[in-house]
Coordinates of C-alpha atoms and ligand atoms in Angstrom, one line a residue:
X203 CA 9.8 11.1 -22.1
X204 CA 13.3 10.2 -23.0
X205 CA 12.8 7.3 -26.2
X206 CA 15.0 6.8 -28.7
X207 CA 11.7 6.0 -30.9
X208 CA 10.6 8.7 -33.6
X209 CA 7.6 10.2 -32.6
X210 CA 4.8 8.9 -34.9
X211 CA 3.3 11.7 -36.6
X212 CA -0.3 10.6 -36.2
X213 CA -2.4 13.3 -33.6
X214 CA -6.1 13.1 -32.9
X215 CA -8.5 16.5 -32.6
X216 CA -9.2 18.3 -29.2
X217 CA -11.9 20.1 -28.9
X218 CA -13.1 23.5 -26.5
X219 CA -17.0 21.4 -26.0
X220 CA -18.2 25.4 -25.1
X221 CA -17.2 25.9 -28.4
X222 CA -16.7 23.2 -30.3
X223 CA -13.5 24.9 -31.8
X224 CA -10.2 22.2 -32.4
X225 CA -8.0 24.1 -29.3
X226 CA -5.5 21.4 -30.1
X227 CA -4.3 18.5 -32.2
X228 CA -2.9 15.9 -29.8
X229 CA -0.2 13.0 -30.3
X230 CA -1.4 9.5 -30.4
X231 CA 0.8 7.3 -28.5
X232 CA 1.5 4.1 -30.4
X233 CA 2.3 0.7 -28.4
X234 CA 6.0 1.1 -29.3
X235 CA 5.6 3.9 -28.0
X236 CA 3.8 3.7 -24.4
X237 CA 6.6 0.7 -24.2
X238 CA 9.3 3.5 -24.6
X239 CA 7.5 5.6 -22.0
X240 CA 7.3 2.3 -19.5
X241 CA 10.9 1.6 -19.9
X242 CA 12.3 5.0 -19.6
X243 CA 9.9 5.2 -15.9
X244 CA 11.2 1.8 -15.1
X245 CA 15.1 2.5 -16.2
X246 CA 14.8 6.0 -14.1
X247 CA 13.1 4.1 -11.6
X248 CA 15.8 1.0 -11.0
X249 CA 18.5 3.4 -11.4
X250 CA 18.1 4.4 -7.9
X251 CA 18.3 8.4 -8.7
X252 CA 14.9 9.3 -8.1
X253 CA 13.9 6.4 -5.7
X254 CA 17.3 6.3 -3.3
X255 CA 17.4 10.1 -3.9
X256 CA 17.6 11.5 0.0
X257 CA 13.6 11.8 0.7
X258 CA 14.3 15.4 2.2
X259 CA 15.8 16.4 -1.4
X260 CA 12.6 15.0 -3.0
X261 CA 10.5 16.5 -1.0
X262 CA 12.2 19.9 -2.4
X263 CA 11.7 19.0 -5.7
X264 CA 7.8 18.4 -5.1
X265 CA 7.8 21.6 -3.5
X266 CA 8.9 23.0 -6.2
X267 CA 6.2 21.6 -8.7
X268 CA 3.9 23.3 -6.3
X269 CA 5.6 26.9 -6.4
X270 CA 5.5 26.4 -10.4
X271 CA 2.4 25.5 -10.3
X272 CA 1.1 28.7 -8.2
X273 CA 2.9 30.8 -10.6
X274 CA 1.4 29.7 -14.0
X275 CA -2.4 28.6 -12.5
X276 CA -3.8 31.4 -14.2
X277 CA -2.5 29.8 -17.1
X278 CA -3.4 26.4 -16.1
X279 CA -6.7 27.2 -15.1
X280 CA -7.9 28.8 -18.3
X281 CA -6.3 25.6 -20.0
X282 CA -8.5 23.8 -18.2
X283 CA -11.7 25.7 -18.8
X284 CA -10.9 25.2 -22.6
X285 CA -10.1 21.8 -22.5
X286 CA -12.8 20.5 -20.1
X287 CA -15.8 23.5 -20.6
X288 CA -15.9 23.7 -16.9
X289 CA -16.8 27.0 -14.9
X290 CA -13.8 29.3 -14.6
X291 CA -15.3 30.0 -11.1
X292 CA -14.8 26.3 -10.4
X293 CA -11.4 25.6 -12.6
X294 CA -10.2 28.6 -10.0
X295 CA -10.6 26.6 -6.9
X296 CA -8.8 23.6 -8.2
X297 CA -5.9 25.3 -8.9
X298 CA -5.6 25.9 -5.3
X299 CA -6.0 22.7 -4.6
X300 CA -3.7 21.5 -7.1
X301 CA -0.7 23.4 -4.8
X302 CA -2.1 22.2 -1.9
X303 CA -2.2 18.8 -2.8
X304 CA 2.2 19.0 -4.2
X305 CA 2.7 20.8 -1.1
X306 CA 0.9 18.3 1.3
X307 CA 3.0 15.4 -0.7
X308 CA 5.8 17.3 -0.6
X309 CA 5.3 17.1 3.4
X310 CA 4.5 13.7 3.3
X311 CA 7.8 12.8 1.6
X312 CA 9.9 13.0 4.8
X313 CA 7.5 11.1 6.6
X314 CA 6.7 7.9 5.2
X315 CA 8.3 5.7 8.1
X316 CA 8.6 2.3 8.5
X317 CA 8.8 1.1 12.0
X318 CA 10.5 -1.0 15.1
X319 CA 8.8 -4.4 16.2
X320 CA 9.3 -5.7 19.5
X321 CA 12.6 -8.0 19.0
X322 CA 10.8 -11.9 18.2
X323 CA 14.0 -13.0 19.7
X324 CA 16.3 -11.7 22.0
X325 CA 19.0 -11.8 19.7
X326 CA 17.2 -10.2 17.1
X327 CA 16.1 -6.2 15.6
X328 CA 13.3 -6.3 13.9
X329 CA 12.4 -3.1 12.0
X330 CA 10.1 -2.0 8.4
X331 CA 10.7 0.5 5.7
X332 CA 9.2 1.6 3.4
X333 CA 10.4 1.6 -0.2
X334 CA 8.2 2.7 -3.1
X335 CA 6.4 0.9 -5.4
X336 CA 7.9 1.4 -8.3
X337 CA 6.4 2.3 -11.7
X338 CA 2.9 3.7 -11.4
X339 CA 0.5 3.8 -14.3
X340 CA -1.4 7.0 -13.3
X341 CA -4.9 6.8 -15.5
X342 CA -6.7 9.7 -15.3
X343 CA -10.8 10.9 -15.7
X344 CA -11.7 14.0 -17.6
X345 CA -13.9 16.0 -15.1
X346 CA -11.1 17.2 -13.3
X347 CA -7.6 16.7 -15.6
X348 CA -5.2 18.2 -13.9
X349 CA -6.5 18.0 -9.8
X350 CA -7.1 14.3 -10.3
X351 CA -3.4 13.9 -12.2
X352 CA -2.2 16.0 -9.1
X353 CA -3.5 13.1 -6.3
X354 CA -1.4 10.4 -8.0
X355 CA 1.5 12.2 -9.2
X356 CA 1.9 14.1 -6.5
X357 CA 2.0 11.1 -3.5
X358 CA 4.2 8.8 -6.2
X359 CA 6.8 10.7 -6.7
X360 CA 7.5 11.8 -3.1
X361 CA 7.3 8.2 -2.6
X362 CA 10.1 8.0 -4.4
X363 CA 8.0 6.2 -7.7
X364 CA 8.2 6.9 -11.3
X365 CA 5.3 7.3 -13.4
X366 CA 3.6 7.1 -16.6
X367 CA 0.5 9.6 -17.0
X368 CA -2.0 8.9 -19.0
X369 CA -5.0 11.8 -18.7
X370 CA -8.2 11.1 -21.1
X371 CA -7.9 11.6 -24.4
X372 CA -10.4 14.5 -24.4
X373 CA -8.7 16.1 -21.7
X374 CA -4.9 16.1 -22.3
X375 CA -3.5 19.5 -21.8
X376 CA -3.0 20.4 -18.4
X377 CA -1.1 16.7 -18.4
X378 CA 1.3 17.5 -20.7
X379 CA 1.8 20.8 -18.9
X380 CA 2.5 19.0 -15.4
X381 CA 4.9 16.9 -17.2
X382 CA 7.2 20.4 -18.6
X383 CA 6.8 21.6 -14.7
X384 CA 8.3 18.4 -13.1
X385 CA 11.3 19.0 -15.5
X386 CA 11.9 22.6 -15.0
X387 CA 11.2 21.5 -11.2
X388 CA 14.0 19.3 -11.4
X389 CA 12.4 16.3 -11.7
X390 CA 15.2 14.0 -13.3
X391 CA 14.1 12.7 -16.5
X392 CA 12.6 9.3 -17.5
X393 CA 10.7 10.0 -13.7
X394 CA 7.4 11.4 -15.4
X395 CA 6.2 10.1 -18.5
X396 CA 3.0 11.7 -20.1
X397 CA 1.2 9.5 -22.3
X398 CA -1.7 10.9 -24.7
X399 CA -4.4 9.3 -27.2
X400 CA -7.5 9.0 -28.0
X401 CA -8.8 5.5 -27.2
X402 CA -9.3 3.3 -24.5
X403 CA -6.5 0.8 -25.9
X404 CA -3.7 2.9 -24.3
X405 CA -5.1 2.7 -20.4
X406 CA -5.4 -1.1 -21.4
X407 CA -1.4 -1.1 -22.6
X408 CA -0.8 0.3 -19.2
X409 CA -2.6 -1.6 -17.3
X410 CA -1.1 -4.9 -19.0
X411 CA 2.3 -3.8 -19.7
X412 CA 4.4 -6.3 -17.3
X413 CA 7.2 -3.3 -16.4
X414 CA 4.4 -1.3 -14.5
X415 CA 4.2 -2.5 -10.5
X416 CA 1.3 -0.5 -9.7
X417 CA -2.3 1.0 -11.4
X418 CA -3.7 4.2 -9.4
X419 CA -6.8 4.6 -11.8
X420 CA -10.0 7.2 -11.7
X421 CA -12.6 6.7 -14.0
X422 CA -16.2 4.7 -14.0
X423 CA -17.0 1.7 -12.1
X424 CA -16.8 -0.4 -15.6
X425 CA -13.8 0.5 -16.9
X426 CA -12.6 0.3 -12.7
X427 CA -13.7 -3.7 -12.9
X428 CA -11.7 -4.4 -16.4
X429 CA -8.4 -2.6 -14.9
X430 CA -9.1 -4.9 -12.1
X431 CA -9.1 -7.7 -13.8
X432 CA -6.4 -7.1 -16.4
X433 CA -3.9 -6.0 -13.7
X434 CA -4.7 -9.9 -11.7
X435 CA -2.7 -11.4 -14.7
X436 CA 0.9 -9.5 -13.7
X437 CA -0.5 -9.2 -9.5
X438 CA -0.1 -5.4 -9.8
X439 CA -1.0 -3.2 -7.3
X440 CA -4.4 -1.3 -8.1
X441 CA -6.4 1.5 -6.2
X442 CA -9.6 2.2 -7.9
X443 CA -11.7 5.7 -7.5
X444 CA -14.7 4.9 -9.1
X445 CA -18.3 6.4 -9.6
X446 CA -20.5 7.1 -6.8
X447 CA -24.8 7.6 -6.2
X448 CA -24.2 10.1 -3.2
X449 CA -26.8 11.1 -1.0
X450 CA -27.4 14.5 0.8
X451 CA -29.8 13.5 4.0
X452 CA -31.4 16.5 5.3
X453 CA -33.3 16.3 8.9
X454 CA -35.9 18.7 9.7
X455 CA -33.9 20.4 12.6
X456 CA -31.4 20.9 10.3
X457 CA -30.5 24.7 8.9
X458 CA -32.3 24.3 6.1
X459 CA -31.3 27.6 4.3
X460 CA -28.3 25.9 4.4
X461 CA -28.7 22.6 3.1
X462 CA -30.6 23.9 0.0
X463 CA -27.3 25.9 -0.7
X464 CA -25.2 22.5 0.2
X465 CA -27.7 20.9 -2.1
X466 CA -27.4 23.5 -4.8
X467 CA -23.6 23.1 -4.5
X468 CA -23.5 19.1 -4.4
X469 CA -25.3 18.7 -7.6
X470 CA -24.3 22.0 -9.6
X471 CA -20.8 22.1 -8.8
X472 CA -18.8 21.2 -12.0
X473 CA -22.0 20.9 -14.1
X474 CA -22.4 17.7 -11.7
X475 CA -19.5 16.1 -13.6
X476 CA -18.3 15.3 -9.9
X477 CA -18.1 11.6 -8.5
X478 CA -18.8 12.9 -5.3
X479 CA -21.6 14.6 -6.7
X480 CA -24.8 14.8 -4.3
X481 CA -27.2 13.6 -6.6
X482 CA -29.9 12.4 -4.5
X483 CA -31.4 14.4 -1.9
X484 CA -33.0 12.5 1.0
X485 CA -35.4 14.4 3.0
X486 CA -37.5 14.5 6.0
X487 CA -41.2 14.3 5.1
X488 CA -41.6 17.3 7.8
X489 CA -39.9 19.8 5.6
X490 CA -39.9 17.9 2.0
X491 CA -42.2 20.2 0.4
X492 CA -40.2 23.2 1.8
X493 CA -37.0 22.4 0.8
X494 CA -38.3 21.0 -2.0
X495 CA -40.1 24.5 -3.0
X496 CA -36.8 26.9 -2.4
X497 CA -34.2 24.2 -4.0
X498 CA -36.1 25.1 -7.0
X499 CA -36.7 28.9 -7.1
X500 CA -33.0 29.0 -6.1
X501 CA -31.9 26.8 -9.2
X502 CA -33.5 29.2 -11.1
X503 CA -30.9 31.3 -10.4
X504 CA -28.1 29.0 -11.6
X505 CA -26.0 30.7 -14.4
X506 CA -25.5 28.0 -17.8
X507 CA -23.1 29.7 -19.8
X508 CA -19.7 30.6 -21.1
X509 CA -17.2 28.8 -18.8
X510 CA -15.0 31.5 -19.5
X511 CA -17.7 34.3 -17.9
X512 CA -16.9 34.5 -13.7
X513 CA -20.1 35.0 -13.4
X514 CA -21.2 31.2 -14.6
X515 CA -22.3 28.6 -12.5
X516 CA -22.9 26.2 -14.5
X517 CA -20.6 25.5 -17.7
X518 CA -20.2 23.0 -20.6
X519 CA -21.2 19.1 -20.6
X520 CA -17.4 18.1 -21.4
X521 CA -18.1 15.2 -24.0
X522 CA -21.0 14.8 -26.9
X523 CA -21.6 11.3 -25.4
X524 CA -22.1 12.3 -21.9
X525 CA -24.2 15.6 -23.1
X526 CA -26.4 12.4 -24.9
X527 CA -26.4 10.3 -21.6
X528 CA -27.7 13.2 -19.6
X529 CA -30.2 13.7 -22.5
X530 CA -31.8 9.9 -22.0
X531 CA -31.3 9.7 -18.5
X532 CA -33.8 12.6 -18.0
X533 CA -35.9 10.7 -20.7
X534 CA -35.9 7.5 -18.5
X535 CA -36.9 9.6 -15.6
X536 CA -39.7 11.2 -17.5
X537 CA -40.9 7.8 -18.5
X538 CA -40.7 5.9 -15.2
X539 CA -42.7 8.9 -13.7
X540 CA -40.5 11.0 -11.9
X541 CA -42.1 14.2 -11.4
X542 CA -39.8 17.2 -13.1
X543 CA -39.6 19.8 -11.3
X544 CA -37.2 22.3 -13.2
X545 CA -34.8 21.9 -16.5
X546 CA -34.5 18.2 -18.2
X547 CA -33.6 20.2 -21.4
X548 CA -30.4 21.5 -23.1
X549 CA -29.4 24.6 -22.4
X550 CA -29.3 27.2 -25.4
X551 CA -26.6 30.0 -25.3
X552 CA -25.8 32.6 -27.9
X553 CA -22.5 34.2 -29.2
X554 CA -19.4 31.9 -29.5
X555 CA -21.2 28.8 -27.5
X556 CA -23.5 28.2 -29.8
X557 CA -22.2 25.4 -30.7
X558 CA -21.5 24.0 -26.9
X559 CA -23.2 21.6 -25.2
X560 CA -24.8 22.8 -22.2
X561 CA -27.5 21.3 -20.0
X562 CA -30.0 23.0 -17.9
X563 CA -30.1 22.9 -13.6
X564 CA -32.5 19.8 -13.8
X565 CA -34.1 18.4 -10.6
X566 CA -37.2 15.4 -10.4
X567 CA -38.9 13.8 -7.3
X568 CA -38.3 10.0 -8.2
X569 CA -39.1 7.1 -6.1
X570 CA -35.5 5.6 -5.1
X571 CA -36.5 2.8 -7.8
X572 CA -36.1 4.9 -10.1
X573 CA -33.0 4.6 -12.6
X574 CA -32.6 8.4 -12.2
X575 CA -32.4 8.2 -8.3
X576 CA -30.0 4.9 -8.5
X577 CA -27.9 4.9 -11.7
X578 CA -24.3 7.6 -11.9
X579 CA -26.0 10.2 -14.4
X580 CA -22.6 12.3 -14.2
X581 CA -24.4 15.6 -14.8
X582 CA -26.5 18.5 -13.7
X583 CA -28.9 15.9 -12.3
X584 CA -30.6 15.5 -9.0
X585 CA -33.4 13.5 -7.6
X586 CA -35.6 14.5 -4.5
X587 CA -37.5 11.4 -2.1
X588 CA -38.6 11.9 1.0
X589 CA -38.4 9.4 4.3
X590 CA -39.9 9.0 7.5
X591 CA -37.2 8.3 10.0
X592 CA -33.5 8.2 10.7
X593 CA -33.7 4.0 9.9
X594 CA -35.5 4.7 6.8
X595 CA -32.6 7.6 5.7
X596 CA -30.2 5.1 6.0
X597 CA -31.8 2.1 4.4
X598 CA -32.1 4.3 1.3
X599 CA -28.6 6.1 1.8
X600 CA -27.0 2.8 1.8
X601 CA -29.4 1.0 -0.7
X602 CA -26.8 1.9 -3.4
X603 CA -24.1 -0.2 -5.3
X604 CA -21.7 3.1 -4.4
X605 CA -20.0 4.3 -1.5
X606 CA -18.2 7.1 -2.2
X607 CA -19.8 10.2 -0.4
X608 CA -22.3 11.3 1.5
X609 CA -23.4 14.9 3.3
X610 CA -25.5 14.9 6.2
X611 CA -27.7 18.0 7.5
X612 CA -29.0 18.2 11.1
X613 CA -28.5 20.7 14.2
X614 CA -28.5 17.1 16.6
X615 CA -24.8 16.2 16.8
X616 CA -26.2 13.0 18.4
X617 CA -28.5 12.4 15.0
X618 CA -25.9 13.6 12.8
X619 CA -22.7 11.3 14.1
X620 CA -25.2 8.1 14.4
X621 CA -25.6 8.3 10.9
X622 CA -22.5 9.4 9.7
X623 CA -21.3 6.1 10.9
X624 CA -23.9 4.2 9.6
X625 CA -23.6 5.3 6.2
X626 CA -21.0 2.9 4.3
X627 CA -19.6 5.5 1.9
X628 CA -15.5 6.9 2.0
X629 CA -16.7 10.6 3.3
X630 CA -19.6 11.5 5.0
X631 CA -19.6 15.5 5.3
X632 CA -22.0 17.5 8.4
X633 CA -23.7 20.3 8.1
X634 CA -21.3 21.3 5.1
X635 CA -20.9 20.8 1.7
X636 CA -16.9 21.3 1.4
X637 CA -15.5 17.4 2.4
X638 CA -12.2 17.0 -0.2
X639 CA -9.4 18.3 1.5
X640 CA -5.5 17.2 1.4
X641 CA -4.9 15.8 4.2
X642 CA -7.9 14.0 4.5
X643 CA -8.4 10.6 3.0
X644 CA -10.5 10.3 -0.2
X645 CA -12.2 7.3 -1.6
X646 CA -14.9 4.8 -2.1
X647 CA -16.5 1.9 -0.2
X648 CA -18.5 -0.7 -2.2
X649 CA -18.4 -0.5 -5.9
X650 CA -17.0 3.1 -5.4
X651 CA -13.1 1.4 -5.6
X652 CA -10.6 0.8 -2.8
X653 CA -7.6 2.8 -1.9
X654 CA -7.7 6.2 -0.3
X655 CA -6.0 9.2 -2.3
X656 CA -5.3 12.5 -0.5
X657 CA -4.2 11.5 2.7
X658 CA -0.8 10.4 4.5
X659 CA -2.0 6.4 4.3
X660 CA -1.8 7.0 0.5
X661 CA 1.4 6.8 1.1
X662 CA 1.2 3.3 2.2
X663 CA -0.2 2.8 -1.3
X664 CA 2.5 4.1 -3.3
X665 CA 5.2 2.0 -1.4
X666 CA 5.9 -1.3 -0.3
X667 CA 6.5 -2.5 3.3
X668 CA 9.8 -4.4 3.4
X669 CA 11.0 -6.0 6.9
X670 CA 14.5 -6.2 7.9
X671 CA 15.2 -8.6 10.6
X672 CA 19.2 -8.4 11.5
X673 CA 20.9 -11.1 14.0
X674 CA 22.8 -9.1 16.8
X675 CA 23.5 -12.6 19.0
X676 CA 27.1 -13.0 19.6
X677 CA 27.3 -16.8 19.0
X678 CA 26.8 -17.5 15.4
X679 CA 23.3 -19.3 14.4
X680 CA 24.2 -22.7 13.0
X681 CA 20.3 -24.1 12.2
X682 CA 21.4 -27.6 11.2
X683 CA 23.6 -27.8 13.4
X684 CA 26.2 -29.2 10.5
Ligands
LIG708 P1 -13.7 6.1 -17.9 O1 -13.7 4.9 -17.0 O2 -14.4 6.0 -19.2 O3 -12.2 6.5 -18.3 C1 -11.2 6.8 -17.3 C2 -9.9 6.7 -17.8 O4 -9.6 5.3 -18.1 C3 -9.6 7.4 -19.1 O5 -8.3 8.0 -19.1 C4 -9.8 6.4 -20.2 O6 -9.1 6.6 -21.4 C5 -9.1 5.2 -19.5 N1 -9.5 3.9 -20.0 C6 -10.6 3.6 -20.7 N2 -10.6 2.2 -20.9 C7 -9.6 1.7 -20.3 C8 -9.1 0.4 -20.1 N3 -9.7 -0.7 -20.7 N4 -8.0 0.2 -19.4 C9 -7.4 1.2 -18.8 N5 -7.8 2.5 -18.9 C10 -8.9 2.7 -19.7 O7 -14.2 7.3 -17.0 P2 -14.5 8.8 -17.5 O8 -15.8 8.8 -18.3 O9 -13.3 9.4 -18.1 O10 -14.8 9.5 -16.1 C11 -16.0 9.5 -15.4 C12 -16.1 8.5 -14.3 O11 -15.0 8.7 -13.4 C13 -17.3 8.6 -13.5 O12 -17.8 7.3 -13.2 C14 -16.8 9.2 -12.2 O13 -17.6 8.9 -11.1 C15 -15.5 8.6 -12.1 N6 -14.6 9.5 -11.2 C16 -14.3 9.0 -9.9 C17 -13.5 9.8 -9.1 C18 -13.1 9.3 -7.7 O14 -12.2 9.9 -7.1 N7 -13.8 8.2 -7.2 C19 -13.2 11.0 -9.5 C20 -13.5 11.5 -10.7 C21 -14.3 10.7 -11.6

């Protein structure tokens, strides 16, 4: 960030939650300070050499952040794993979808074109271009720092935007990184502005600060609704991706080898710190007690432990507050009557994470009243319930405040697309468990947000339509006739 400002000297703690150990000591931006940042994106921005900057030249310099990126994700990625507590094995694969995602954008930047309407007069043109937004205010979730950064940043500045970054305060790092590759990527200065502290007033700055034309924010559904609202007062543009309830549906012609491995993935992935998570598992009364029996033997198998070990599944529960959420949530189930079925404890580890918070694989069978099998638990949580038909796995898929995803298993293509499209959720994966893919749009219906990130129409979303309408008659218009 480019500020004539001093730098106030006050930093917070940042903390490995494996370990507990203080792996940094992080600045805490000040509101004369986030205005600095705002003004330097909105000066970069109305200067025109960023935003008017040929899009075929940007889309070089975007490419470039992903080459970077390549290069140090080994670097990155154990960042990450320090900062967060997640899985190396998982912290692996978002670096590669990190690149993707600044090459895809990168693609996108040549692309974004406006377009020719039939004349409304025959003396007219009538055309559309798109311009970008302007300044985004990029607010960012901590279960995935940097990947999550990468979907705004990555689409706003091909669009030609500038942008101030603000990750969560307990996951900073990888942020501050991105910000040293857009300059060495040639990024020009004042474009990316990186923001860090350690409460929730600096998102709220952002979102009210009257410089900023546009809020792309990930985070909960409640913080999702007060963005909302604070960003009516200035009309700025907001996309929301927000929590989610997701369902996995399995049929009983379905592989159902398969779906338990889908199943093991939806929930376990991340330590369920996903929003996409699968965290309620729908299934077939047919083959309920089957699945039902080799979910759990194979969740035995699911490796708690050092994020930094390849061989761990499962690793840290990022934040003491959401470690004590899990902790009631699976206290509420017990006491509404779920049935537990494995975990619903804390995990215990030895060595160097004793001092982590870890959570065991934890399934119940709830009824879908339950507050486990309705409420976001954001952990290594799933509920099992059975159902009858195909009507009755949709009433229950779609009996949800959320929208967000939603994986289907059945060997039926007929079955399978039927309810697909009867689900109201952003993504509904078949017969597989991978669905986030650049390229592909990503986001929620319902109380899951609105906007799409990851695919070209996010485009749409980081730019504004303008229409040019140009006289080509040769007698000159005189309205009034004066
Ligand atoms: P959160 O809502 O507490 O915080 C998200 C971000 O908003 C953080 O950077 C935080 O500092 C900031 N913030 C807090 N108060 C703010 C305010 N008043 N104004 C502006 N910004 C503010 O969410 P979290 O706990 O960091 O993340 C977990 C949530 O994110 C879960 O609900 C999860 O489902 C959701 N999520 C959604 C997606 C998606 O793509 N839909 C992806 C990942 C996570």
């Amino acid at each position: 960030m480019s500020s004539t400002l001093e730098a106030s000297g006050t930093t917070y703690e940042d903390r490995n939650p494996a370990t507990g150990a203080v792996i940094a000591h992080v600045h805490e931006t000040t509101r004369e300070e986030l205005d600095a940042a705002v003004r330097s994106a909105r000066k970069a921005f109305d200067g025109g050499k960023w935003s008017n900057m040929a899009a075929s030249r940007r889309a070089k310099v975007v490419y470039k952040m992903a080459q970077l990126i390549a290069e140090r994700a080994q670097e990155l990625m154990m960042l990450e794993v320090r900062d967060n507590g997640k899985a190396v094995s998982t912290a692996k694969g978002e670096m590669g979808a990190i690149v993707d995602c600044f090459e895809f954008y990168a693609g996108a930047a040549t692309k974004t074109y406006g377009e020719t309407m039939p004349p409304p007069l025959p003396t007219y043109l009538a055309n559309t271009v798109r311009e970008p937004v302007g300044v985004v205010g990029a607010i960012i979730p901590w279960n995935f720092p940097l990947l999550l950064a990468s979907w705004k940043v990555a689409p706003a500045l091909a669009a030609g935007c500038t942008v101030v970054l603000k990750p969560a305060p307990s996951t900073p790092l990888t942020a501050i990184e991105l910000g040293k590759i857009a300059l060495e990527a040639g990024v020009p200065e004042g474009v990316l502005n990186v923001v860090t502290g350690s409460g929730r007033e600096l998102g709220q700055w952002i979102v009210e600060h009257p410089l900023v034309d546009k809020i792309a924010f990930t985070g909960s559904t409640a913080t999702g609704k007060l963005v909302a609202k604070t960003a009516a007062d200035t009309i700025k543009r907001v996309t929301l991706e927000l929590g989610g309830k997701s369902p996995t549906i399995v049929f009983d012609d379905a592989d159902i080898d398969a779906a338990v491995a889908g199943a093991l993935y939806g929930i376990f992935y991340n330590a369920g710190q996903a929003c996409e998570a699968r965290s309620r598992v729908l299934l077939h009364r047919p083959i309920y007690d089957r699945f039902v029996a080799s979910f759990v033997e194979r969740a035995q198998n699911v490796r708690v432990g050092n994020p930094e070990d390849p061989q761990t599944h499962v690793g840290a529960i990022t934040l003491p507050e959401q470690f004590e959420k899990i902790k009631s949530y699976c206290e509420i189930g017990r006491s509404e009557g779920a049935r537990s079925l494995i975990g619903g404890i804390p995990a215990s580890l030895d060595g160097e994470c004793a001092n982590g918070l870890f959570w065991t694989a934890t399934a119940f069978e709830a009824e879908p009243g339950h507050r486990i099998a309705r409420e976001e638990i954001f952990g290594p949580v799933v509920t099992f319930t059975p159902f009858e038909d195909e009507a009755q796995a949709v009433a229950l898929a779609n009996d949800s405040d959320y929208g967000l995803s939603a994986s289907v298993w059945s060997n039926s293509i007929g079955r399978a697309n039927r309810v697909a499209r009867a689900i109201r959720s952003g993504t509904v994966a078949i017969n597989t468990p991978y669905a986030v893919f650049p390229g592909v749009p990503f986001g929620g219906y319902k109380q899951s947000g609105y906007g799409r990130e990851l695919g070209m129409e996010t485009m749409r979303l980081y730019t504004e339509t303008k229409s040019v309408l140009t006289y080509v008659g040769e007698k000159a218009m005189n309205p009034l006739g004066l």
